Short mmCIF file of C-alpha atoms and ligand atoms in Angstrom, two decimals:
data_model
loop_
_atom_site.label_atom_id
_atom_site.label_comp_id
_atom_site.label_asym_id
_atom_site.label_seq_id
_atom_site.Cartn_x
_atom_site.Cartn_y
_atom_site.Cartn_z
CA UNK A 251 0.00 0.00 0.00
CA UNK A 252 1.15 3.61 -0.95
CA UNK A 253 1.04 6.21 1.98
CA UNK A 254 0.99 10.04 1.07
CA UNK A 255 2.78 11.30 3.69
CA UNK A 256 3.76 15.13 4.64
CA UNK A 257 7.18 15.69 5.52
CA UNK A 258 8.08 18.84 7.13
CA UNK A 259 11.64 18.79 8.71
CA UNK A 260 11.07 22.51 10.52
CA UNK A 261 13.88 23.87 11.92
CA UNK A 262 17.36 22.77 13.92
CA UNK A 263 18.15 19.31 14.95
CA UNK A 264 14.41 18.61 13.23
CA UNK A 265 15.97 18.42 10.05
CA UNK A 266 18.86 16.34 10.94
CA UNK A 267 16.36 13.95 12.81
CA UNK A 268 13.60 13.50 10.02
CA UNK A 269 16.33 12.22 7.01
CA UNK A 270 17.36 9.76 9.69
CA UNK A 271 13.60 8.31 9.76
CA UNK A 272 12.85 8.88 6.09
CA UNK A 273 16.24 6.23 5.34
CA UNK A 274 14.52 3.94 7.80
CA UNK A 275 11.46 4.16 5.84
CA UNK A 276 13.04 3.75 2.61
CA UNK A 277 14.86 0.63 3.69
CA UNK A 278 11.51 -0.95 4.83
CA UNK A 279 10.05 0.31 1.65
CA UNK A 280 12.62 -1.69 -0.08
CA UNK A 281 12.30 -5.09 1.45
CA UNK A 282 8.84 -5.55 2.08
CA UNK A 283 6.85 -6.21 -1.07
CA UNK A 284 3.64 -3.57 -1.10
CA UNK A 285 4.45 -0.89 0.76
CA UNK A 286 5.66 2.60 -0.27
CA UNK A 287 5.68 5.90 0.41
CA UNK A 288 4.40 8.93 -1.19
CA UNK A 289 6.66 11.72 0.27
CA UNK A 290 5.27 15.66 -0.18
CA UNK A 291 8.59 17.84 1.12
CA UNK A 292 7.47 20.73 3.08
CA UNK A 293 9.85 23.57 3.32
CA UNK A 294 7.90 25.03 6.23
CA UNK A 295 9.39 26.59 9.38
CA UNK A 296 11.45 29.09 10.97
CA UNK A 297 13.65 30.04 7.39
CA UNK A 298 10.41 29.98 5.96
CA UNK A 299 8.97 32.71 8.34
CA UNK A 300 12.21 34.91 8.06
CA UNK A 301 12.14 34.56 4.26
CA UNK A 302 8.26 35.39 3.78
CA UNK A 303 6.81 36.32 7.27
CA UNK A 304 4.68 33.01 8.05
CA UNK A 305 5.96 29.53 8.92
CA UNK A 306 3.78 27.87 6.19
CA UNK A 307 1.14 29.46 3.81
CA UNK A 308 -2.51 30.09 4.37
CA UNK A 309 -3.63 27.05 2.75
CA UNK A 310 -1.00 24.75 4.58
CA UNK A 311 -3.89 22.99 6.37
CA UNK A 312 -5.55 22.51 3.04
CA UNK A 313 -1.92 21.06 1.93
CA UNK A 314 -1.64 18.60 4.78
CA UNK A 315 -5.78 17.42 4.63
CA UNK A 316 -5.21 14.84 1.90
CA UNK A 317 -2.58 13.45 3.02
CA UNK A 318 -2.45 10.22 4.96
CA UNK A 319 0.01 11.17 7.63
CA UNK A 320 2.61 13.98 8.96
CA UNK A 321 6.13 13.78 10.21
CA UNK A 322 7.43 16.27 11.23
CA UNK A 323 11.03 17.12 13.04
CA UNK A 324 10.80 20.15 15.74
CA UNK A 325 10.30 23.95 15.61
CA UNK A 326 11.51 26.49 16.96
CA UNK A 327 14.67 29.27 16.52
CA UNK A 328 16.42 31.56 18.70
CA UNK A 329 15.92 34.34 16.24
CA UNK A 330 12.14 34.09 16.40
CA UNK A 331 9.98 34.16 19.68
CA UNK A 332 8.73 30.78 20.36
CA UNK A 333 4.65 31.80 20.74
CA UNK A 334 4.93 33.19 17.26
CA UNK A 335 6.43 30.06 15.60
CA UNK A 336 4.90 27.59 17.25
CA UNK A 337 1.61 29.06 16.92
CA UNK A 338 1.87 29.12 13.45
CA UNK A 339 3.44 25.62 12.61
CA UNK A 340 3.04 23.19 15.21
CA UNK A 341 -0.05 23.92 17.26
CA UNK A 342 -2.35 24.93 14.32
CA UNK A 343 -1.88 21.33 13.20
CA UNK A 344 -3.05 19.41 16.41
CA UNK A 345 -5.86 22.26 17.07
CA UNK A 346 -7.04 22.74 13.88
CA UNK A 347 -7.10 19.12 12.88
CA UNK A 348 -8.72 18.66 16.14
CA UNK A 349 -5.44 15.85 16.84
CA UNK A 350 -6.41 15.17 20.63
CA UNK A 351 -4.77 12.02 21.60
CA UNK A 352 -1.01 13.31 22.59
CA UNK A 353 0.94 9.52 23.20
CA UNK A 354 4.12 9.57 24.23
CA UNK A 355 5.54 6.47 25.34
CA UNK A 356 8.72 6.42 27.41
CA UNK A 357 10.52 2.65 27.79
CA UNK A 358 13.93 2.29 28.97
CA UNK A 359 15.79 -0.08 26.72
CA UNK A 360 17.76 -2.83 27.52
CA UNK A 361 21.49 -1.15 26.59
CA UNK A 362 20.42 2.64 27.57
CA UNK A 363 21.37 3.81 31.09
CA UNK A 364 18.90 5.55 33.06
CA UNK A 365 19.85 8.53 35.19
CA UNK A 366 18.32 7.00 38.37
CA UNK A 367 20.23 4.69 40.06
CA UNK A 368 19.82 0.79 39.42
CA UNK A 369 17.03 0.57 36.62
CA UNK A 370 17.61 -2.04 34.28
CA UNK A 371 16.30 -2.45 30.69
CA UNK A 372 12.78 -3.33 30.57
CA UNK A 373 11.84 -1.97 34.00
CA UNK A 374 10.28 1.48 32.87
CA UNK A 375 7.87 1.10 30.69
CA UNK A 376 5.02 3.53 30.41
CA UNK A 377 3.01 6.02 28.17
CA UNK A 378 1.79 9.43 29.12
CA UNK A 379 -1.64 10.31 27.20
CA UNK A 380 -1.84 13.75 26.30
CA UNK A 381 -5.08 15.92 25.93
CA UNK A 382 -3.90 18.31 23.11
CA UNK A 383 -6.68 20.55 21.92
CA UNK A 384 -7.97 22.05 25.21
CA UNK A 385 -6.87 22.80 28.84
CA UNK A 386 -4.09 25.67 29.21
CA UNK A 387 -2.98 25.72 25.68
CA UNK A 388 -6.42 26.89 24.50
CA UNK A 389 -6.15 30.23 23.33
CA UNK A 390 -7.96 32.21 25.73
CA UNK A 391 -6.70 35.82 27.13
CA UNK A 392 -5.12 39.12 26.52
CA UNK A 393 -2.89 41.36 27.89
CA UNK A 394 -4.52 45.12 28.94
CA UNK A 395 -3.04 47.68 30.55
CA UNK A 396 0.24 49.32 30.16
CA UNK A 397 3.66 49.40 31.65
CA UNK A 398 2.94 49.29 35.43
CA UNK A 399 -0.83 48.32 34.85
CA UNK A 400 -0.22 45.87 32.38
CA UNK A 401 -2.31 42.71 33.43
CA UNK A 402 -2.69 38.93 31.02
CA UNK A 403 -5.06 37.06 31.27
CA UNK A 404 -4.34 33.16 30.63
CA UNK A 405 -7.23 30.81 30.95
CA UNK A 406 -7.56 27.08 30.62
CA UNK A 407 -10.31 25.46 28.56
CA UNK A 408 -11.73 22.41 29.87
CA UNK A 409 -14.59 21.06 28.37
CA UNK A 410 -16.48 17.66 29.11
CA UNK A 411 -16.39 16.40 25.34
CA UNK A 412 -12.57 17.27 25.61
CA UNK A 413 -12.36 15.49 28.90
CA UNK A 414 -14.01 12.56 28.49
CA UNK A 415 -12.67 11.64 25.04
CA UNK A 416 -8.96 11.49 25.86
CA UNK A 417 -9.79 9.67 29.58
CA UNK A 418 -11.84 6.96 27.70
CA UNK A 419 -8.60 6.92 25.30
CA UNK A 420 -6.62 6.25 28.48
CA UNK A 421 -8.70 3.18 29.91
CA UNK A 422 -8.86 1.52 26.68
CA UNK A 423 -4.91 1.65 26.44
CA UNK A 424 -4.71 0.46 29.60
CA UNK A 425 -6.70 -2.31 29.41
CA UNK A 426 -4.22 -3.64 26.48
CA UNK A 427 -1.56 -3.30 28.67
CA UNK A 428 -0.80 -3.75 32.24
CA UNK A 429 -4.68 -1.99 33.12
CA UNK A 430 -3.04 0.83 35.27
CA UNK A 431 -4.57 3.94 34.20
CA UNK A 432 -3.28 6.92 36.57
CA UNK A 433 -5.46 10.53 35.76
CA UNK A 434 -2.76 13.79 36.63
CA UNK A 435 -4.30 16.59 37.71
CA UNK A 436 -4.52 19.40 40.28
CA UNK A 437 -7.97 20.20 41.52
CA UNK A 438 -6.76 20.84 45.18
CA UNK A 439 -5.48 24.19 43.86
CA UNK A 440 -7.40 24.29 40.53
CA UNK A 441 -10.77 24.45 41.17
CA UNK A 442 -13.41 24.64 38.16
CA UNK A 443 -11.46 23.21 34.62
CA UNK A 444 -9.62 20.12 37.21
CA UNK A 445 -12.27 19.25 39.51
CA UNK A 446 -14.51 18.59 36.35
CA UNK A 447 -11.54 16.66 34.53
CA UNK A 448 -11.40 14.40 38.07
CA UNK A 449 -15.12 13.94 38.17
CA UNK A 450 -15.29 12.71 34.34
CA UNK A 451 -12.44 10.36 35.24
CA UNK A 452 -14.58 8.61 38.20
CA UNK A 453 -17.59 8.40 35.85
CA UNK A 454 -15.46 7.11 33.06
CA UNK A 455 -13.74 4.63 35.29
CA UNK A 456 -16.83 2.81 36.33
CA UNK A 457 -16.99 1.67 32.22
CA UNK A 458 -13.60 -0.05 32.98
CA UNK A 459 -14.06 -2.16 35.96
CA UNK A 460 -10.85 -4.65 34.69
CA UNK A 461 -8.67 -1.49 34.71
CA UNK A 462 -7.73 -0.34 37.87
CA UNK A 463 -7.95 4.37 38.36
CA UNK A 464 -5.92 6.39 40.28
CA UNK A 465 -5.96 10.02 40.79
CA UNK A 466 -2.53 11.99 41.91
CA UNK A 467 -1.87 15.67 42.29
CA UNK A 468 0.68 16.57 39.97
CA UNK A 469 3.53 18.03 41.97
CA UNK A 470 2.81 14.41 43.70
CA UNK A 471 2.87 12.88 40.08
CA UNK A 472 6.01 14.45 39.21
CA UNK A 473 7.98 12.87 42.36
CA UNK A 474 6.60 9.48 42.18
CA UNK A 475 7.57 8.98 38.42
CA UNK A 476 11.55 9.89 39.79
CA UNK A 477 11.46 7.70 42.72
CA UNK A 478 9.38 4.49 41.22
CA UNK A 479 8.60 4.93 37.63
CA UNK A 480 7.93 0.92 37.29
CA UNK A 481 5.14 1.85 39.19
CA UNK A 482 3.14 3.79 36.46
CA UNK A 483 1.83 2.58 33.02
CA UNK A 484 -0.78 4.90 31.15
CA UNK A 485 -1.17 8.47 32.60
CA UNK A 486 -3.66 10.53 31.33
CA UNK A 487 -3.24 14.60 32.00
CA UNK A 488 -4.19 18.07 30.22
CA UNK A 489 -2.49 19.79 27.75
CA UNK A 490 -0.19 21.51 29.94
CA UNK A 491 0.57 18.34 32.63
CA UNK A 492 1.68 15.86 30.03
CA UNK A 493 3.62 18.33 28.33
CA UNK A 494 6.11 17.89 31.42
CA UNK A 495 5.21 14.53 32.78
CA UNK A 496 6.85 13.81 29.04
CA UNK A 497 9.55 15.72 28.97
CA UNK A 498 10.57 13.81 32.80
CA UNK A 499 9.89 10.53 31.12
CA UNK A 500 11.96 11.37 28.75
CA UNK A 501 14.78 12.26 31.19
CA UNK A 502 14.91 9.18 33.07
CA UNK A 503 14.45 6.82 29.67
CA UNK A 504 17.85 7.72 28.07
CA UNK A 505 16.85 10.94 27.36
CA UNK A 506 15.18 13.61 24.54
CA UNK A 507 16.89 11.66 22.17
CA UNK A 508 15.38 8.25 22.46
CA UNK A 509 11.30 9.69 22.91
CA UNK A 510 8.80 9.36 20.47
CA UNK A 511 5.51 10.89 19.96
CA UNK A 512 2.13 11.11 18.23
CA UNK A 513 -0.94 13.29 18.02
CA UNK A 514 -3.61 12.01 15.84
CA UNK A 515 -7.94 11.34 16.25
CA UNK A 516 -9.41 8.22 16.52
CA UNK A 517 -11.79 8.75 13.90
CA UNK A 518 -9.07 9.61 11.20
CA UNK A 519 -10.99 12.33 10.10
CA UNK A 520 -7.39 14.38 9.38
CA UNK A 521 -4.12 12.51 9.18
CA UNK A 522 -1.88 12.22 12.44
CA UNK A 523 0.77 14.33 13.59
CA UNK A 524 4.06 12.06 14.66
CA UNK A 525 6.99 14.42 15.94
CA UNK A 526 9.40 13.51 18.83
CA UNK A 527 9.21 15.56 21.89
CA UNK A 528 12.32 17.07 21.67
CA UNK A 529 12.56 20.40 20.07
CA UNK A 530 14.90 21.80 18.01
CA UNK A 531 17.89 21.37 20.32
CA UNK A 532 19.12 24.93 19.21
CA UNK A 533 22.14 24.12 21.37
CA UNK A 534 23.29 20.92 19.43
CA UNK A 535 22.37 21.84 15.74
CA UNK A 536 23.94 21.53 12.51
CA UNK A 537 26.79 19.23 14.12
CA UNK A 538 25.61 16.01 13.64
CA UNK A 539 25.30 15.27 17.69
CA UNK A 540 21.64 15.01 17.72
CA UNK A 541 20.29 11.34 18.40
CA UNK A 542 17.68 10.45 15.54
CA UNK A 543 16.23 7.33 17.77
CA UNK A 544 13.41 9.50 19.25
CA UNK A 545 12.26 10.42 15.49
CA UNK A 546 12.64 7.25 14.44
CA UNK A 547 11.06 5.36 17.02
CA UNK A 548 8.16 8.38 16.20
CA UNK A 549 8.16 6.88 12.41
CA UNK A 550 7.24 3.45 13.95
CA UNK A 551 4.44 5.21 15.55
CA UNK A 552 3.41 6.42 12.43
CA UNK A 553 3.64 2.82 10.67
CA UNK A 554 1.47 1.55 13.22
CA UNK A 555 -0.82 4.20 13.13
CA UNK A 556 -1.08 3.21 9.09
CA UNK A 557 -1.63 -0.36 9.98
CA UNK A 558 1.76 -1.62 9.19
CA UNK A 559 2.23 -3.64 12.17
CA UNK A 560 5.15 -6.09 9.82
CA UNK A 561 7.10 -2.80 9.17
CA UNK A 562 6.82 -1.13 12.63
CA UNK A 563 7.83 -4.16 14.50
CA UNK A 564 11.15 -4.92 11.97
CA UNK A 565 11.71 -1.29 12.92
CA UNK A 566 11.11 -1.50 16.31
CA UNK A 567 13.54 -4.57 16.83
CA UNK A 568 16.17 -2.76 14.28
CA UNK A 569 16.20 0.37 17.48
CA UNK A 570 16.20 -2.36 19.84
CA UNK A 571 19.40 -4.22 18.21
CA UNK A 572 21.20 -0.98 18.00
CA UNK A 573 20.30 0.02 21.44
CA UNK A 574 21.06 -3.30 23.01
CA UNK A 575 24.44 -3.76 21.29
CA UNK A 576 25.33 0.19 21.65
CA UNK A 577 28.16 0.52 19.24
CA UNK A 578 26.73 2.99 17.13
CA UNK A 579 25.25 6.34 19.33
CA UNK A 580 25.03 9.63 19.63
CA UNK A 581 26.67 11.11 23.08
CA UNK A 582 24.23 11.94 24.64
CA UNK A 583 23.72 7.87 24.54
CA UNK A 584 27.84 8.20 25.75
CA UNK A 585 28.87 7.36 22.11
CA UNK A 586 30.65 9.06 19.90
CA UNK A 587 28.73 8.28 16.72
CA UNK A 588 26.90 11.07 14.62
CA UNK A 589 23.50 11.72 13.81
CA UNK A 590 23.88 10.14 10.15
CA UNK A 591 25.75 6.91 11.50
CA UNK A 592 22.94 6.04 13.60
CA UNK A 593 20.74 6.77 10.79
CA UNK A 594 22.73 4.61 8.80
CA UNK A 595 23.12 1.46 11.57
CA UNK A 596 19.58 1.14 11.92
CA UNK A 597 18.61 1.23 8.38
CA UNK A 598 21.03 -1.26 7.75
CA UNK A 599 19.61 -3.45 10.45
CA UNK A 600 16.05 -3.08 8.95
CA UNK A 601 17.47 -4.20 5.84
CA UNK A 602 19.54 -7.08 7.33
CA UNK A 603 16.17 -7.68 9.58
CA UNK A 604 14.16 -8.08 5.97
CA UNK A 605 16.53 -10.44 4.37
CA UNK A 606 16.37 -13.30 7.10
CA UNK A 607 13.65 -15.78 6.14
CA UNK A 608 11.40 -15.76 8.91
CA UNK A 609 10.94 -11.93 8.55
CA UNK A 610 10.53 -11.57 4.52
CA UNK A 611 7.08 -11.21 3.53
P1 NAD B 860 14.70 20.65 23.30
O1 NAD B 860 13.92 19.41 23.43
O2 NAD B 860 14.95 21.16 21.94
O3 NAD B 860 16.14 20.45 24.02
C1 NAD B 860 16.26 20.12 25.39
C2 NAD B 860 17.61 19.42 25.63
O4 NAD B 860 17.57 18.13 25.03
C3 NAD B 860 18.79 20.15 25.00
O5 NAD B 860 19.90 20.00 25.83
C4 NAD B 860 19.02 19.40 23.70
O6 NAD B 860 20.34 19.45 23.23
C5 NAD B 860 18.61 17.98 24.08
N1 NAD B 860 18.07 17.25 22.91
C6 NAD B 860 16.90 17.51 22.28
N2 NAD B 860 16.73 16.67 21.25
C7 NAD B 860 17.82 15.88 21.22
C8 NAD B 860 18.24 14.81 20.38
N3 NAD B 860 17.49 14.40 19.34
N4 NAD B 860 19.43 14.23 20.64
C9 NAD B 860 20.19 14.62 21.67
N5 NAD B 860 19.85 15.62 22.51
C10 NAD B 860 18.67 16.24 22.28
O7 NAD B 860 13.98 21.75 24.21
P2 NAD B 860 14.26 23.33 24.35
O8 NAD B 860 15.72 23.58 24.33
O9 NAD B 860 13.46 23.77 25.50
O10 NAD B 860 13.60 23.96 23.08
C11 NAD B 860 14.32 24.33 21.90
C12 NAD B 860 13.34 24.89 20.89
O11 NAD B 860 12.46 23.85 20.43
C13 NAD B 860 12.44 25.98 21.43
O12 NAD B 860 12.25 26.89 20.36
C14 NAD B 860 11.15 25.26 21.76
O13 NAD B 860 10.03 26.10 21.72
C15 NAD B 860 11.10 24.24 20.64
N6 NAD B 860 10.35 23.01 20.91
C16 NAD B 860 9.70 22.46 19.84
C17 NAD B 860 9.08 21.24 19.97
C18 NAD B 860 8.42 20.63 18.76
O14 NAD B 860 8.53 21.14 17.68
N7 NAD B 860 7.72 19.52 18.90
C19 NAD B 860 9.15 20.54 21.17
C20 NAD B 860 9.84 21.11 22.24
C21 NAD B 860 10.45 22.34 22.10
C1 IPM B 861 6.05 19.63 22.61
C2 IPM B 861 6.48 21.07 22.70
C3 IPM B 861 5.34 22.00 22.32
C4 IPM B 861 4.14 21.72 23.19
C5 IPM B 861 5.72 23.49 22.41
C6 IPM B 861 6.98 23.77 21.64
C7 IPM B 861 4.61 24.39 22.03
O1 IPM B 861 6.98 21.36 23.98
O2 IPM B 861 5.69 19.18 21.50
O3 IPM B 861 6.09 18.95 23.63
O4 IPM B 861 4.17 22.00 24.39
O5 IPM B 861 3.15 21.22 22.68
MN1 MN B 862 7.18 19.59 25.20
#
């Protein structure tokens, strides 16, 4: 099967990362009989905005509509503020596509060392659930007022079709996996958009009687996932919430360079977003340090999300080979390997992966 798919690179270690994922693709392309890929290059991005004053044109949702999927690398530039180009790249895709399900899975592989003491490969293993239309990204406010009197306004958008959708998202991951669903919030302090989020979550939970709920406060959240991540296996928070619950995944899983992501609707009504989490690593790009493992373990995402389960999982076990073994990485992995290398190892593994007898199709 052909897949149109909508490449846009963006800016910094984004476009290092994303020709790492697109040789992965190609080498699955080439072994397994069937599938290809349609690629549409978009130059969009920071460059882009300099060069012409917006990070993609007015029609770029129109663009990106028939298309099957997007991958995309990481925005964002020093010379730019960061509300002004990622409001007009990466959040008009998830809001105006209406993308709510935000996964980002966070599994420490056998052959990556954790930052906390004494975790072995295997033992974290978990997936934050992200709303990501709503909550404290929804833009809501002003600033009034000037210099003394100036006063913003920044609310949070919480509605009950927003809520329940991604929580009922949550329990049905769980239940296809270790049936721990843990809901992140913080209505001690927050009293209208969270206490409504936490009531959904109790009405939703009685649906899922095989899946056991908990509720935790998020400063709570945030300490528990340091001291015994093993513990925790799909978290569901707001907008705001998972945005850092994934970034500390992240951290104690190898790092920003190892963690996928995805944003996409159940009802495929507009194709799926798949960009790591890291951004665009201003402070490592354009030398070739940046890990691609994070956007290609996102380009697995976005196989599976096509229904290519044969082609995700010879991916999948291609990362896991090169992870495991550890010859080839970046340094922030403690190798010494470049961005391309890796790239290259991987690819060659999917290829190697392809040719064995059990795996050709
Ligand atoms: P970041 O994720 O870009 O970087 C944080 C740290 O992780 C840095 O030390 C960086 O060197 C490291 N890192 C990131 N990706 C890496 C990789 N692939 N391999 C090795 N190390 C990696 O976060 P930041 O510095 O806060 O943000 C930089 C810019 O990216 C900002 O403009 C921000 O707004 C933007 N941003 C964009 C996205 C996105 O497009 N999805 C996500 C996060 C941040
Ligand atoms: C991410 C990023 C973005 C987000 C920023 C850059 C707006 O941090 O993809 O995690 O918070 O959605
Ligand atoms: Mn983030």
């Amino acid at each position: 099967m052909c897949h149109r798919i909508a490449v846009i690179p963006g800016d910094g270690v984004g476009r290092e990362v994303v020709a790492e994922g697109l040789k992965a693709l190609d080498a699955l392309a080439a072994g397994i009989s069937g599938l290809a890929f349609e690629y549409t290059m978009f130059d969009w991005g920071s460059e882009r905005h300099l060069r012409e004053g917006a990070m993609m044109p007015a029609d770029g949702l129109d663009l990106l509509r028939r298309m099957d999927a997007i991958y995309l690398g990481a925005v964002g530039d020093p010379r730019l503020p960061d509300h002004v180009t990622l409001h007009g790249l990466l959040l008009p895709i998830k809001m105006g596509f209406d993308l709510y399900v935000g996964l980002r899975p966070a599994c420490l592989y056998p052959g990556v060392t954790s930052v906390l003491a004494g975790k072995k490969g295997g033992e974290i293993d978990l997936v934050v659930v992200r709303e990501n239309t709503e909550g404290e990204y929804a833009d809501l406010g002003g600033i009034v007022g000037q210099g003394g009197q100036e006063t913003a306004v920044q609310a949070g958008l919480f509605t009950r079709r927003g809520v329940e959708r991604i929580v009922r998202f949550a329990f049905e991951l769980a239940r296809t996996r270790r049936r721990l669903m843990t809901s992140v919030t913080k209505s001690n302090a927050q009293k209208y958009g969270m206490v409504l989020w936490d009531r959904v979550v109790r009405e939703v939970a009685a649906e899922f009687p095989d899946v056991t709920a908990e509720s935790r406060l998020v400063d709570a959240a945030a300490m528990d996932l340091v001291r015994r991540p093993e513990h925790y296996d799909v978290s569901v928070a707001s907008n705001l919430f998972a945005d850092i619950l994934s970034d500390l995944a992240a951290g104690i899983t190898g790092g920003m360079g190892v963690a996928p992501g995805a944003s996409f609707r159940r009802d495929r009504g507009a194709p799926g977003l798949f960009d790591p989490v890291h951004g665009s690593a201003p402070d490592i790009a354009g030398q070739g340090l940046a890990n691609p493992v994070a956007a290609i373990l996102t380009a697995r995402m976005m196989l599976e999300y096509l229904g290519e389960a044969q082609a995700a999982e010879v991916l999948h076990e291609a990362v896991r080979q090169n992870l495991r073994e550890g010859r080839v990485r970046t340094p922030d992995l403690g190798g010494s390997a470049s961005t391309a290398e890796v790239g290259d190892d991987i690819a060659r593994r999917v290829q190697e992966l392809l040719t064995l007898p059990d795996r050709a199709s």
